[in-house]
XYZ file of C-alpha atoms in Angstrom:
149
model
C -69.819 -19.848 35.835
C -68.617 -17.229 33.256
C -66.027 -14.635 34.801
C -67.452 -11.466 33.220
C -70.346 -12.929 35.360
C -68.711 -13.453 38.856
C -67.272 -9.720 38.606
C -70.340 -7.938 37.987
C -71.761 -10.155 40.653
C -68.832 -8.875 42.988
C -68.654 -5.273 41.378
C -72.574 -4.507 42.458
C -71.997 -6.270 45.743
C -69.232 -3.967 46.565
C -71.134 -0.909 45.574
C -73.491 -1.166 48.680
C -70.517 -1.081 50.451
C -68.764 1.581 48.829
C -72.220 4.019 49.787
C -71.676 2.717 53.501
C -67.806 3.941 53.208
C -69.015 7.083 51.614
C -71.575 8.077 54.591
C -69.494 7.181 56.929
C -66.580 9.015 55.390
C -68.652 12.520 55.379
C -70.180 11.361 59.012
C -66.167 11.344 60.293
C -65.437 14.399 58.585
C -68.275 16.216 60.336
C -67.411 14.671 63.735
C -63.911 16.237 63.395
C -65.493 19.456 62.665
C -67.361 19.296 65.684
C -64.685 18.047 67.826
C -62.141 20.872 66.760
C -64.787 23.527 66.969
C -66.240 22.138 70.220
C -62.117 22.268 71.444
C -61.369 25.633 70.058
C -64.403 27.347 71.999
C -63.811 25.673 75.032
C -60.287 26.900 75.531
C -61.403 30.585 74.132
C -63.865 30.745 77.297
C -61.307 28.474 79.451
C -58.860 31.285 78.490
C -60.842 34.871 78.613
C -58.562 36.378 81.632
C -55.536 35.341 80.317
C -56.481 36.960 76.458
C -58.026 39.795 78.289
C -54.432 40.244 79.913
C -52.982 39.980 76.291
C -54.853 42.517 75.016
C -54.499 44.655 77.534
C -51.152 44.762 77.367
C -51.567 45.897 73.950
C -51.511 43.083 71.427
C -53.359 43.883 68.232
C -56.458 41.688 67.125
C -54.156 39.854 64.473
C -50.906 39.097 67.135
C -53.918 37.591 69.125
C -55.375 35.842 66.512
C -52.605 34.360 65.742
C -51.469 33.416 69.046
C -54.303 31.179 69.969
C -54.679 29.759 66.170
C -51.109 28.503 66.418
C -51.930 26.771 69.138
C -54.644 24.935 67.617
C -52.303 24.542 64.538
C -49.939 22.969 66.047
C -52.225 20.170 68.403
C -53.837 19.392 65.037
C -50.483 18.434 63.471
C -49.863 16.556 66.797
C -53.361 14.703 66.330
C -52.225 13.975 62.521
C -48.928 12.503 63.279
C -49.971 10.263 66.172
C -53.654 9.484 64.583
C -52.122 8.235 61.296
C -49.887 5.571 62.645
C -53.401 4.649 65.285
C -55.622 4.358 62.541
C -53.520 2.366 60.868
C -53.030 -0.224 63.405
C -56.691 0.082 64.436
C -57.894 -0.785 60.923
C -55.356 -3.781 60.704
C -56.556 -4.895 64.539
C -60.131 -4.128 63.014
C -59.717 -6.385 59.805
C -57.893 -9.081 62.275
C -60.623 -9.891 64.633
C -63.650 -9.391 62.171
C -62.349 -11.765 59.448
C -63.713 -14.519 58.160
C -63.314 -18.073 57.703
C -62.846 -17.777 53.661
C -62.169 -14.361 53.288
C -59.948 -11.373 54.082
C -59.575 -8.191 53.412
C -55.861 -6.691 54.258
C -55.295 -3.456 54.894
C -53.859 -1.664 51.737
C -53.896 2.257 52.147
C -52.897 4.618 49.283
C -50.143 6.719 50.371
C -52.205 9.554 48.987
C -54.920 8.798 51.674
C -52.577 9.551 54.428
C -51.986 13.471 52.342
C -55.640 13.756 51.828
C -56.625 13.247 55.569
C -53.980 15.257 56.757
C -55.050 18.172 54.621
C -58.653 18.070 55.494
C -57.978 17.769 59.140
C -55.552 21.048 58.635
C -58.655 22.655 56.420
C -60.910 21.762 59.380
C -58.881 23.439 61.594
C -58.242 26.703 59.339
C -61.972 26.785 59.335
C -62.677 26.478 62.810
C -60.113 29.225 63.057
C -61.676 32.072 61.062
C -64.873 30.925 62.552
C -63.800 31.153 66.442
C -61.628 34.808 65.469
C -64.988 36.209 65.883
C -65.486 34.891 69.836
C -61.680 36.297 70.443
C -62.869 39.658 69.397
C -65.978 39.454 71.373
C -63.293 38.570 74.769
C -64.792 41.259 77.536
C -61.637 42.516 78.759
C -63.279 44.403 82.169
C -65.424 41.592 82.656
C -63.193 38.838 81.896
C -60.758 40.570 84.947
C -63.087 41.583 87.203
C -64.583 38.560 87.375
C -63.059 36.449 90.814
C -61.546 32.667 90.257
């Protein structure tokens, strides 16, 4: 068996694979869209007295803004630095139990993954943030005090 042989062999084998990475890859990305824009409208309506209150007592649209898109800012970089070390240990637990009698795969990630992830969780998040500044503007304040707990 000729080498240049055994690598195509393995090279087109690997590129079935490499598609199933890729979809699920853009299938994660969209779930953490979801989940931080599911999040992010949740504690808008969870929250209308209190920003009602804030605005009453005369914060500007930006100071408001801002005070709610901090918040999210910061439990994203909370998610990043305990997800990172998780996924880490969940893909070596992963590659640990699904292994096979004559082969395995160790877990080798790129240092550069770790930056890439980070930054599109943080451009997820910026995202979801100009996208949910529109439901902060649209906060009823009479309604949202009226209301009765």
């Amino acid at each position: 068996v000729s080498t240049q042989k055994l690598v195509s062999d393995f090279s087109s084998a690997f590129t079935l694979i490499n598609t199933v990475v890729y979809v699920i890859i853009v299938l994660a990305a969209a779930l953490s869209f979801t989940v931080v824009f599911t999040l992010s409208n949740t504690n808008i309506s969870e929250r209308e007295r209190e920003l009602a209150t804030i605005k009453i007592l005369g914060f500007k649209r930006p100071e408001v803004h801002r005070y709610i898109n901090k918040e999210t800012l910061i439990l994203t970089g909370m998610g990043v630095v305990c997800g990172l070390p998780l996924g880490y240990a969940l893909a070596r637990s992963l590659t640990w139990i699904l292994r096979m009698p004559s082969l395995y795969f160790d877990v080798v990630v790129d240092p550069a993954t770790y930056v890439i992830s980070a930054a599109f969780a943080c451009a997820f998040t910026l995202i979801v943030n100009a996208l949910t500044n529109r439901s902060l503007d649209r906060v009823d304040m009479v309604g949202a005090l009226k209301s009765a707990e």
